[in-house]
Short mmCIF file of C-alpha atoms and ligand atoms in Angstrom, two decimals:
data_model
loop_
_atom_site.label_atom_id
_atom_site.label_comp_id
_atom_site.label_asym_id
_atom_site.label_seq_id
_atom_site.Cartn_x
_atom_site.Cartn_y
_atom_site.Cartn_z
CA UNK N 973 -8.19 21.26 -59.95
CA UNK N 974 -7.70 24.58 -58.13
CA UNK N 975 -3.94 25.48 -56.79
CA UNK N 976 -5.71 25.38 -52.89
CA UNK N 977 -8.05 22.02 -53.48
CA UNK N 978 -4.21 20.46 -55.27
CA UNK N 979 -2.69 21.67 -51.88
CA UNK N 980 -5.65 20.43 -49.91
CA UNK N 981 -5.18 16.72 -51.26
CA UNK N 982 -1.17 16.86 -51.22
CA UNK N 983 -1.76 17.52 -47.81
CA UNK N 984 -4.25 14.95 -47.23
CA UNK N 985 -1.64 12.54 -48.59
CA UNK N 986 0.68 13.80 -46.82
CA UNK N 987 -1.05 13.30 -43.27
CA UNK N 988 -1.66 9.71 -44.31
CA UNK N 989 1.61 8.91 -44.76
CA UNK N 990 2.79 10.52 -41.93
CA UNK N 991 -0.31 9.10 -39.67
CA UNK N 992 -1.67 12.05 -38.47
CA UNK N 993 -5.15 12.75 -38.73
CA UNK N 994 -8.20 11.30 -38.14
CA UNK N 995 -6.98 7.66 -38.62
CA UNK N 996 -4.16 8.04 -37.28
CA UNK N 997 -2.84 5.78 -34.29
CA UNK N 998 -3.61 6.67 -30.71
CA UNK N 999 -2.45 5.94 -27.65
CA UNK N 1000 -4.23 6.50 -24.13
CA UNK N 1001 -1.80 6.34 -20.98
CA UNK N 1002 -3.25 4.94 -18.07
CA UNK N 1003 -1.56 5.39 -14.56
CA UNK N 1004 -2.24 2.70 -12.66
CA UNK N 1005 -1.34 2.75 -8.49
CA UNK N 1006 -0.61 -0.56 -7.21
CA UNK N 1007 1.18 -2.19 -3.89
CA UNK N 1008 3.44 -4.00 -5.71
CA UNK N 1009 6.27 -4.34 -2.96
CA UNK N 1010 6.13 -4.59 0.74
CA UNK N 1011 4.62 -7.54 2.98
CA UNK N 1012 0.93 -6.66 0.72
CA UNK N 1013 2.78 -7.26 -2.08
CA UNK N 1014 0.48 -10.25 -3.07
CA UNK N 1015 -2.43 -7.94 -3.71
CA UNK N 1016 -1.10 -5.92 -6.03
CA UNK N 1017 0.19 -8.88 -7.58
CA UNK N 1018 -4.04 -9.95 -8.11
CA UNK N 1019 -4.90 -6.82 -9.45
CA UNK N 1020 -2.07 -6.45 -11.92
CA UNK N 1021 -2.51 -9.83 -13.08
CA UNK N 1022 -5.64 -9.04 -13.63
CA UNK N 1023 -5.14 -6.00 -15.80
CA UNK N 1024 -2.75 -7.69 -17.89
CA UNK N 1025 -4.69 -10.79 -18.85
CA UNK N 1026 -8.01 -8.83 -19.33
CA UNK N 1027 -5.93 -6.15 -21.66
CA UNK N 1028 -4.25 -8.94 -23.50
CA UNK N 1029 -7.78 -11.14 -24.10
CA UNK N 1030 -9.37 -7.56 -25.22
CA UNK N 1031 -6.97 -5.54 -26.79
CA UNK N 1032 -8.84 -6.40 -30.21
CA UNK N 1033 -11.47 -4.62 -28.87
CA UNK N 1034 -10.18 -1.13 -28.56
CA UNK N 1035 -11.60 1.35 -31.43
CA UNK N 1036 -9.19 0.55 -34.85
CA UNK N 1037 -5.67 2.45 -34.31
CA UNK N 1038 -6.65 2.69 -30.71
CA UNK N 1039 -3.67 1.47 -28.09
CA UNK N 1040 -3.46 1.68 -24.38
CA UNK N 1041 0.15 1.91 -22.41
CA UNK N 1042 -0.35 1.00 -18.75
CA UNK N 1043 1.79 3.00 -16.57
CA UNK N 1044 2.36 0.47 -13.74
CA UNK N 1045 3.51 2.60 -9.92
CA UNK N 1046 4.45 1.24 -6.62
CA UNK N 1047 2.62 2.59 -3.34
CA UNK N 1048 4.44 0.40 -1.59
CA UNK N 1049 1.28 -0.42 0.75
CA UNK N 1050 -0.91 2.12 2.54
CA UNK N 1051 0.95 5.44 1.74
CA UNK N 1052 -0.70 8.39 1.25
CA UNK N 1053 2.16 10.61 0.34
CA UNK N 1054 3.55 8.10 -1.55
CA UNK N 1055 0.42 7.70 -3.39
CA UNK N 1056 -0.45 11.43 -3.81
CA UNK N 1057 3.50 11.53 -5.02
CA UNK N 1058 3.15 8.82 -7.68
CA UNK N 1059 -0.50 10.29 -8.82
CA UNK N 1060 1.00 13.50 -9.47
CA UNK N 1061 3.55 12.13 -11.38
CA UNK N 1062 1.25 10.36 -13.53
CA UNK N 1063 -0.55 13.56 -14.03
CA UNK N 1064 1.50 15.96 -14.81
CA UNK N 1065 4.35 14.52 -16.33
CA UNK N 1066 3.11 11.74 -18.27
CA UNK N 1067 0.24 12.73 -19.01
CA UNK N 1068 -1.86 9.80 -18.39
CA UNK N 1069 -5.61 10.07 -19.46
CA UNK N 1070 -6.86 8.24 -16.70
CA UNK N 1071 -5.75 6.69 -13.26
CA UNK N 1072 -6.90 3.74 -11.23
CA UNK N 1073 -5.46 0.78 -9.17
CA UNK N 1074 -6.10 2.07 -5.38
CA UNK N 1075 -6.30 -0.84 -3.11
CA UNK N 1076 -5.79 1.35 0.11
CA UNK N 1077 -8.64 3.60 1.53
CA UNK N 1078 -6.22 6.24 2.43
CA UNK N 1079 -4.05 6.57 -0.30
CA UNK N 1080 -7.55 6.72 -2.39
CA UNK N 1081 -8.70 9.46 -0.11
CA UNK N 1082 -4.92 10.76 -0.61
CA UNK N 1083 -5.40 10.63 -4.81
CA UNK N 1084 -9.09 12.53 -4.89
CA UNK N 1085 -8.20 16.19 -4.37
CA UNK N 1086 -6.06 15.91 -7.42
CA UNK N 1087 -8.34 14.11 -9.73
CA UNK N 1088 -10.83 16.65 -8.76
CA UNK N 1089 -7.81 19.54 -9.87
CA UNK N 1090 -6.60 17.87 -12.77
CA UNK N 1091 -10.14 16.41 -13.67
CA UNK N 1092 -8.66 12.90 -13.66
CA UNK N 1093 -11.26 10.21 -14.58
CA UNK N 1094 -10.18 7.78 -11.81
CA UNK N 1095 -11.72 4.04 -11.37
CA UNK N 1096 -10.92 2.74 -8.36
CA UNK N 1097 -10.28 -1.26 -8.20
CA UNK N 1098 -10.53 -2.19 -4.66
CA UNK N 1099 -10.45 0.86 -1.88
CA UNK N 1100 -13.90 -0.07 0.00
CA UNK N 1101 -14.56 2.83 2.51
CA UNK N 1102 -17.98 4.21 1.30
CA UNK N 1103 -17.33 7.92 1.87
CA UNK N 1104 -14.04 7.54 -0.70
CA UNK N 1105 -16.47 8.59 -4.10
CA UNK N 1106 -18.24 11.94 -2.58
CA UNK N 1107 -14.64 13.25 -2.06
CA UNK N 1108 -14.21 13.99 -5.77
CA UNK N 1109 -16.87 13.91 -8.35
CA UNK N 1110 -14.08 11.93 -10.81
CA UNK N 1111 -14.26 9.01 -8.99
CA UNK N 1112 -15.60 5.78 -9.58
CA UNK N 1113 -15.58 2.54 -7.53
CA UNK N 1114 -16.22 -0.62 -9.28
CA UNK N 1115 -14.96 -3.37 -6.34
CA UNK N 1116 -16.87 -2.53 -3.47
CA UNK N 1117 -18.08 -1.34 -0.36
CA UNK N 1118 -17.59 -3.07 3.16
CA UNK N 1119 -21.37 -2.05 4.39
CA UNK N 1120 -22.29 -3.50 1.39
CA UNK N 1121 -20.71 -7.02 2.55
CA UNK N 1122 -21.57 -5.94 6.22
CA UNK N 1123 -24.61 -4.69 6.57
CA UNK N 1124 -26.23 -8.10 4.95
CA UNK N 1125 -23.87 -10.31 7.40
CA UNK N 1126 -25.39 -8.63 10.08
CA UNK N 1127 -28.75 -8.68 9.52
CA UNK N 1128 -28.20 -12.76 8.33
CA UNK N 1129 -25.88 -13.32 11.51
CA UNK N 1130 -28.77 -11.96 14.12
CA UNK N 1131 -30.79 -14.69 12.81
CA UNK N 1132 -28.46 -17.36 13.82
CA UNK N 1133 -26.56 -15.57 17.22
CA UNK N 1134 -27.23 -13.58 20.03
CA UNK N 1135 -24.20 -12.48 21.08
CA UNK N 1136 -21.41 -11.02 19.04
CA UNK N 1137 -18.00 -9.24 19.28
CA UNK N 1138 -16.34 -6.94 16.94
CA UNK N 1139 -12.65 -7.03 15.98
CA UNK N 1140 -11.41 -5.01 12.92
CA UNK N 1141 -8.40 -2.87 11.91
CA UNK N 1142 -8.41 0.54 12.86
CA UNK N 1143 -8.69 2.53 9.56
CA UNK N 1144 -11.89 3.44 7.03
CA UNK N 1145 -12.71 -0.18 5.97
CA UNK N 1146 -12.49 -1.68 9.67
CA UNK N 1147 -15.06 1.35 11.01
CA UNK N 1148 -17.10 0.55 8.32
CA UNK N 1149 -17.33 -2.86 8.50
CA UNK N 1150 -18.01 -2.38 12.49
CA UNK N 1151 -20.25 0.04 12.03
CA UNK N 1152 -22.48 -1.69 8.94
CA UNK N 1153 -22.75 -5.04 11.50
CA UNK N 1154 -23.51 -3.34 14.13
CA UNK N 1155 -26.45 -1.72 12.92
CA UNK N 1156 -27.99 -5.02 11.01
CA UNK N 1157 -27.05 -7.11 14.21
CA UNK N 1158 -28.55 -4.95 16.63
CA UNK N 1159 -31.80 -3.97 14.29
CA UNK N 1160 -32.19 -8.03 14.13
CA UNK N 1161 -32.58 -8.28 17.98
CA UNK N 1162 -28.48 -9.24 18.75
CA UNK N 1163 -26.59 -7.62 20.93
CA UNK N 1164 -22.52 -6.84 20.96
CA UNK N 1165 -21.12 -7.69 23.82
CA UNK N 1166 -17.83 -6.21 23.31
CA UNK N 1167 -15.42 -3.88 20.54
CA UNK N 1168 -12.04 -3.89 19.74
CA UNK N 1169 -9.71 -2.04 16.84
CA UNK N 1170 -6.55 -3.65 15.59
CA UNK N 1171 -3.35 -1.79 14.33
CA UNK N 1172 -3.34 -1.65 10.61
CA UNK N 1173 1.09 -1.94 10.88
CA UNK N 1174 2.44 -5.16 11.84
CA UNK N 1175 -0.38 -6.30 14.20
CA UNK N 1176 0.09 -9.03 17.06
CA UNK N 1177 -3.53 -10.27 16.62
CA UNK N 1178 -3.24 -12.79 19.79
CA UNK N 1179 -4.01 -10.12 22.26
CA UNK N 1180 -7.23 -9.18 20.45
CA UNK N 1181 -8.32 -12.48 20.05
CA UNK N 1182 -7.75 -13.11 23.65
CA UNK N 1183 -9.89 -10.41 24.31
CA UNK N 1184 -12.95 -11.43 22.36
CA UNK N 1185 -12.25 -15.02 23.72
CA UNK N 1186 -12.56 -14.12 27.07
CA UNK N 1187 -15.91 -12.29 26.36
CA UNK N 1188 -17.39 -15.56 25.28
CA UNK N 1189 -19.68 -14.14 22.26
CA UNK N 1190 -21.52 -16.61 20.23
CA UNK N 1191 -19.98 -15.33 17.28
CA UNK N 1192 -16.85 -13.42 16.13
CA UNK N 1193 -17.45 -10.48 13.36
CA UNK N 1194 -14.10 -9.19 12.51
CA UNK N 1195 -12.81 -7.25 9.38
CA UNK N 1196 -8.55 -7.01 8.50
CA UNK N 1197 -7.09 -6.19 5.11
CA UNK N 1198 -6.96 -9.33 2.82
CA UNK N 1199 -4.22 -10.90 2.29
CA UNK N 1200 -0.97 -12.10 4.99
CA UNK N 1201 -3.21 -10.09 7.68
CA UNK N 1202 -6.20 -12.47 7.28
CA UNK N 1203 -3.80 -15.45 7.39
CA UNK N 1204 -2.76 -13.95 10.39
CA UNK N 1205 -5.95 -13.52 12.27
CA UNK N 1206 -7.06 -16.46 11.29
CA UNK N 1207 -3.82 -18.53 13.02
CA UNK N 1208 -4.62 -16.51 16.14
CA UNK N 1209 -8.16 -17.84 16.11
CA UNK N 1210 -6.97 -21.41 15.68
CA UNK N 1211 -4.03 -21.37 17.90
CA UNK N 1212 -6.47 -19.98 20.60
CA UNK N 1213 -9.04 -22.49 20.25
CA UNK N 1214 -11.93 -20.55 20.01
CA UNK N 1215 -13.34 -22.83 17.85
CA UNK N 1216 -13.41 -25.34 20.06
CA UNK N 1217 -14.67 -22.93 23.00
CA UNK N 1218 -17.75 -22.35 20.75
CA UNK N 1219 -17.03 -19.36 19.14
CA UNK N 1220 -17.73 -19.09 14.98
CA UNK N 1221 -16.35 -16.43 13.16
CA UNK N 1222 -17.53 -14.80 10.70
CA UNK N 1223 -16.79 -11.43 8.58
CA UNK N 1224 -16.93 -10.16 4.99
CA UNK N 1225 -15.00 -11.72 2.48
CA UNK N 1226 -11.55 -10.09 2.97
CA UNK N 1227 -11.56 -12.96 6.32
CA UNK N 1228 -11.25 -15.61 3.71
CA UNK N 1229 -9.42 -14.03 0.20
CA UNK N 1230 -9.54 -17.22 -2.08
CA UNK N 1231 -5.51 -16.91 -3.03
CA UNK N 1232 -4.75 -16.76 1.27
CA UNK N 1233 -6.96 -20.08 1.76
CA UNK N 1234 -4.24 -22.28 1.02
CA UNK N 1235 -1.78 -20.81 3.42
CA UNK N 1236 -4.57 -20.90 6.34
CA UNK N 1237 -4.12 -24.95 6.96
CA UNK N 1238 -7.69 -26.68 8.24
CA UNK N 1239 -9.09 -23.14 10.37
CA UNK N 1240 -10.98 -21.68 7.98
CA UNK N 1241 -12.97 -24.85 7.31
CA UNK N 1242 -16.92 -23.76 7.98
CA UNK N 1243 -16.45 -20.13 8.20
CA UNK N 1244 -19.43 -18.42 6.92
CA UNK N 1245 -18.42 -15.18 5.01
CA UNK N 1246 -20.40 -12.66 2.97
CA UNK N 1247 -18.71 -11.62 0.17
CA UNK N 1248 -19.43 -10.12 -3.77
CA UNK N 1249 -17.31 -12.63 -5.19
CA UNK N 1250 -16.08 -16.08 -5.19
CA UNK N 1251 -13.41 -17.59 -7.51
CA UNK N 1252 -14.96 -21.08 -6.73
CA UNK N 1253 -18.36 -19.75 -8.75
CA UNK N 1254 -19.61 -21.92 -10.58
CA UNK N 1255 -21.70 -19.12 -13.05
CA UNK N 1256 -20.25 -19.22 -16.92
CA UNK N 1257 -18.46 -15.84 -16.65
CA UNK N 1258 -16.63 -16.92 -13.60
CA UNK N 1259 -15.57 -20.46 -14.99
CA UNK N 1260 -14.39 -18.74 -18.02
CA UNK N 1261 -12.43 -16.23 -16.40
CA UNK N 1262 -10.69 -18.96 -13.75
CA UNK N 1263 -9.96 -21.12 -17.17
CA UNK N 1264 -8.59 -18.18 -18.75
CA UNK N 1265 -6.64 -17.42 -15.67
CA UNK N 1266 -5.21 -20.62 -14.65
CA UNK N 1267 -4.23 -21.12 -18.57
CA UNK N 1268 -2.25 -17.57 -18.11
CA UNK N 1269 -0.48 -18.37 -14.57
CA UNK N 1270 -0.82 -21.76 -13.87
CA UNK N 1271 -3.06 -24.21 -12.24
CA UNK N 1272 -2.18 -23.36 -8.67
CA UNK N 1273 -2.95 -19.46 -8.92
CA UNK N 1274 -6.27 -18.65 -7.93
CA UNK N 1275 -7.30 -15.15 -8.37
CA UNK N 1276 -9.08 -13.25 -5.42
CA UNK N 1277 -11.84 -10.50 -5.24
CA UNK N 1278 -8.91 -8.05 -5.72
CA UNK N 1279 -8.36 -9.55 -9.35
CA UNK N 1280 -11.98 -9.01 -10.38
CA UNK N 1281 -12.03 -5.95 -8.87
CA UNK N 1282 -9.51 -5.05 -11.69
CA UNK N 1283 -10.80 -7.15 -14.18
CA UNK N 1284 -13.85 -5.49 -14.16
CA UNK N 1285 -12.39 -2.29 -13.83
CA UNK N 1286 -10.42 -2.67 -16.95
CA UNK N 1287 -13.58 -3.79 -18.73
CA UNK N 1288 -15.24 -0.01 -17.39
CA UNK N 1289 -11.77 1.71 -18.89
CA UNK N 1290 -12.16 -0.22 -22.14
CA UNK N 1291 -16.29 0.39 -22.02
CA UNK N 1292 -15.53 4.56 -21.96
CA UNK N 1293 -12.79 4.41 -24.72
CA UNK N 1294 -14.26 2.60 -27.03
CA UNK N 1295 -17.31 4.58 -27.15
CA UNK N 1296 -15.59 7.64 -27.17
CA UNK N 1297 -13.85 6.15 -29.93
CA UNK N 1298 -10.04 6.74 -28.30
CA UNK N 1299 -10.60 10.50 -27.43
CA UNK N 1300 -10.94 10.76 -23.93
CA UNK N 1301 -12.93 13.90 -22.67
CA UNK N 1302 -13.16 13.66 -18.99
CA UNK N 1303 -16.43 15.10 -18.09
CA UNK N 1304 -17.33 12.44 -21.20
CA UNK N 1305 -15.89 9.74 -19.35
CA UNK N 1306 -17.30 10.15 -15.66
CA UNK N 1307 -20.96 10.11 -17.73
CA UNK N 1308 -19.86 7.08 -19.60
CA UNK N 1309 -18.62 5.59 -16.24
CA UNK N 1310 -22.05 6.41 -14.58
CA UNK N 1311 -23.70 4.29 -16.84
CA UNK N 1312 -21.49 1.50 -16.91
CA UNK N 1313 -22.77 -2.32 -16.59
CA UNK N 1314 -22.22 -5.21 -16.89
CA UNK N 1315 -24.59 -8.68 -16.94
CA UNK N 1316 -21.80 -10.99 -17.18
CA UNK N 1317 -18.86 -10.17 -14.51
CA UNK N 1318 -17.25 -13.27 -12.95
CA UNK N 1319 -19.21 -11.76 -9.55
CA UNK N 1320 -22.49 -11.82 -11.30
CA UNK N 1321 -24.45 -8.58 -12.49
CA UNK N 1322 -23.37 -5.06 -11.63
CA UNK N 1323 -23.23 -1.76 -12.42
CA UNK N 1324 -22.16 1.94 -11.10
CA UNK N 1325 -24.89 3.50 -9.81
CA UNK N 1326 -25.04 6.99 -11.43
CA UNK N 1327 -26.25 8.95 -8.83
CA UNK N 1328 -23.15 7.68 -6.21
CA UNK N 1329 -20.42 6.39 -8.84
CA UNK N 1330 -20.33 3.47 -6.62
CA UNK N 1331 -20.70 -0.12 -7.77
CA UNK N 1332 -24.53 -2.16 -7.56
CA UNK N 1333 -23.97 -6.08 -7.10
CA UNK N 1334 -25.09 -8.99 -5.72
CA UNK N 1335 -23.90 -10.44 -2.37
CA UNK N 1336 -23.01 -14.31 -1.29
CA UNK N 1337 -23.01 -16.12 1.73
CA UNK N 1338 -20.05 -18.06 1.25
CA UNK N 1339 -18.49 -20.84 3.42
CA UNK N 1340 -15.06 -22.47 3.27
CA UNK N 1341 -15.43 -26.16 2.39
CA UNK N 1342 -13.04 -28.58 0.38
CA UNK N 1343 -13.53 -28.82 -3.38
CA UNK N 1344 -11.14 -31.17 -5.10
CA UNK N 1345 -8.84 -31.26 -2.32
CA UNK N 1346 -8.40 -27.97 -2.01
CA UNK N 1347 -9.97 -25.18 0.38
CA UNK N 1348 -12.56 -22.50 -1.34
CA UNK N 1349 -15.41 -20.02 -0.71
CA UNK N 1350 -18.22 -22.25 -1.91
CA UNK N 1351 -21.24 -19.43 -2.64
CA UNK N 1352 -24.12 -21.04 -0.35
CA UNK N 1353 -26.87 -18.62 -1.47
CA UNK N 1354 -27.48 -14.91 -3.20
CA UNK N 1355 -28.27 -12.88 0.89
CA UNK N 1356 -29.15 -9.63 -1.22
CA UNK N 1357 -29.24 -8.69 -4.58
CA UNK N 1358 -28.44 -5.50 -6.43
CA UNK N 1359 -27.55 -3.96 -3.26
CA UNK N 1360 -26.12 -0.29 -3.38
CA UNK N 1361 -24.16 0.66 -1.16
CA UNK N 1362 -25.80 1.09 2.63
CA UNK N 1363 -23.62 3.63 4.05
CA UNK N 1364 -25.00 6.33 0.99
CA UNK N 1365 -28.56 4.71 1.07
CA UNK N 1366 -29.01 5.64 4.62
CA UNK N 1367 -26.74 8.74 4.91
CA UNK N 1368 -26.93 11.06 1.61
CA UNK N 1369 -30.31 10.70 0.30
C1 DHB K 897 -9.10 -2.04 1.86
C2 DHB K 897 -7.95 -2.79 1.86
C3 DHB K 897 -8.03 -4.17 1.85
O1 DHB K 897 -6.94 -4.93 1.84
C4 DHB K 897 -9.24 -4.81 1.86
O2 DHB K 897 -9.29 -6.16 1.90
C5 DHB K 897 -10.37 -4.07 1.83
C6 DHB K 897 -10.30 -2.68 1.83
C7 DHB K 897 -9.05 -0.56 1.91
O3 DHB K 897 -8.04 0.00 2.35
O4 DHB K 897 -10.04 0.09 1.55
#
């Protein structure tokens, strides 16, 4: 052998023994920004359950010498410095390949400029304003959109009412969601007959309620955060006894989050919501990811769309490492994140549209009825299928 191949292969044995190399073992940091304190606590709490259970049932699956670390940050609730703070963080000190969590429009919004700087592949797992992916081109939304759950509820609710009133939460989602009805509603021949936007902070939702209530719609279309704020809406509703003055209410799925049902007493019993996801879904994927989760955290936890939303967005992280066998490029990533689908969620097919970055899926009507003594969204029928979101379909084409 030649002096440089003997160096060459000391060297080679070298590396090995060290790990370096090739084969060597890898780890890919991912930030993830959560509300894991503060009274939204409980929806961090979905996603993050979420993240672990899908990372420990798949961890087998990462490329050989592959591992992920899962850098787990607070926002606290919706706090765009505090998100922007925490995403920086991530960034630039610990060097995290890729960043996701997000429940809250604006702290989404907040965390865009800088994945566009730092070209920061960043999947978002619940923020549902539709205008949050054109604000950086490293953004990807695999929960949802609220004109996609809106825009079908309206056009399915002017076949059943005539009159209806709008109550949401004063922020990106709640415009949305008004907006998205409104147009299906009024397209289908209804008519509103009166609007009103709710504080996002510690809202007194009796007021509001007394205001729709006194308008005497048909129906009741209102949009507020899931969670203690849908618990809370929906004890105005009751204690004002709308239903019994003939009003129905009705809204996307964040009305009626499957984990809040149970703290809602006998209200929500009928109420007609359109949502991508039920945990009460009876297809395969679904049952096997409520066994798996029940099995994890018990047999009274019930994840919510939230959890799915990072369920599935785990299985789009997973998706782009392993087939860039645990080197991340990020321009690599977004393409692999454009293509991403899956046949088998527990919501049902979807995928990320590659033109938008935004998530394709099917949508429910769902209502709230009793199974095994317990309240759920029982899926009724599939109101639209594949559906992209509106808000882009009608505005950026
Ligand atoms: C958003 C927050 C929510 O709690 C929800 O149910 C839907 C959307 C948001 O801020 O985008």
């Amino acid at each position: 052998m030649k002096t440089r191949n003997r160096w060459t292969a000391a060297l080679a044995v070298i590396s090995l023994a060290l790990g370096v190399g090739a084969a060597s073992a890898q780890t890919i940091r991912i930030g993830v920004v959560n509300t894991l304190s503060g009274p939204n606590a409980s929806l961090g709490e979905n996603i993050d359950k979420a993240i672990k259970l899908y990372v420990k049932q798949n961890e087998k699956r990462l490329p050989p010498g592959v591992k992920i670390e899962l850098l787990m940050r607070d926002d606290g609730g919706a706090n765009p410095d505090k998100a922007k703070q925490l995403a920086q963080e991530l960034i630039v000190r610990d060097k995290v390949q890729l960043l996701t969590g997000l429940i809250w429009t604006p702290n989404a919004a907040a965390v865009a400029p800088l994945a566009t700087e730092a070209k920061m592949p960043t999947v978002i797992m619940n923020a549902g304003t539709s205008n949050i992916t054109t604000l950086s081109p490293y953004l990807a939304r695999v929960s949802f959109t609220l004109w996609q759950s809106s825009y079908p509820a309206g056009r399915w609710a002017a076949k059943k009412y005539k009159r209806a009133y709008i109550a949401v939460t004063d922020y990106g989602p709640g415009i949305d969601s008004e907006n998205a009805f409104e147009k299906a509603f009024t397209e289908g021949g209804g008519q509103i007959v009166g609007k009103v936007r709710m504080p996002l902070a510690n809202p007194d939702y009796v007021p509001f309620m007394q205001r729709a209530r006194d308008a005497k719609p048909d129906v009741l279309f209102s949009f507020v955060p899931a969670g203690p704020s849908a618990t809370q809406i929906m004890k105005a509703y009751g204690d004002l006894g709308m239903s019994k003055a003939g009003i129905r209410f009705i809204g996307p799925g964040d009305l009626t989050p499957d984990d809040e049902l149970q703290n809602m007493g006998e209200v929500p019993l009928g109420i007609q919501t359109v949502h991508h996801y039920s945990a009460a879904a009876t297809r395969d994927a679904n049952k096997a990811f409520i066994a798996a989760w029940k099995k994890e955290y018990g047999a009274k936890s019930v994840p919510s769309f939230m959890s799915v939303g990072g369920w599935d967005g785990m299985d789009a992280i997973f998706h782009v490492i392993r087939e860039q066998k645990g080197k991340l490029d990020p321009d690599q990533t977004m393409l692999l994140l454009r293509g991403y689908k899956n046949p088998n969620s527990p919501r049902g097919p979807i995928s990320i549209d590659p033109r938008t970055r935004d998530i394709v899926q099917d949508e429910y009507l769902r209502e709230v009825r009793r199974v095994g003594g317990e309240l759920a969204n029982v899926e009724i029928e599939t109101i639209a299928r594949q559906v992209k979101d509106p808000w882009k379909e009608f505005n950026t084409k």
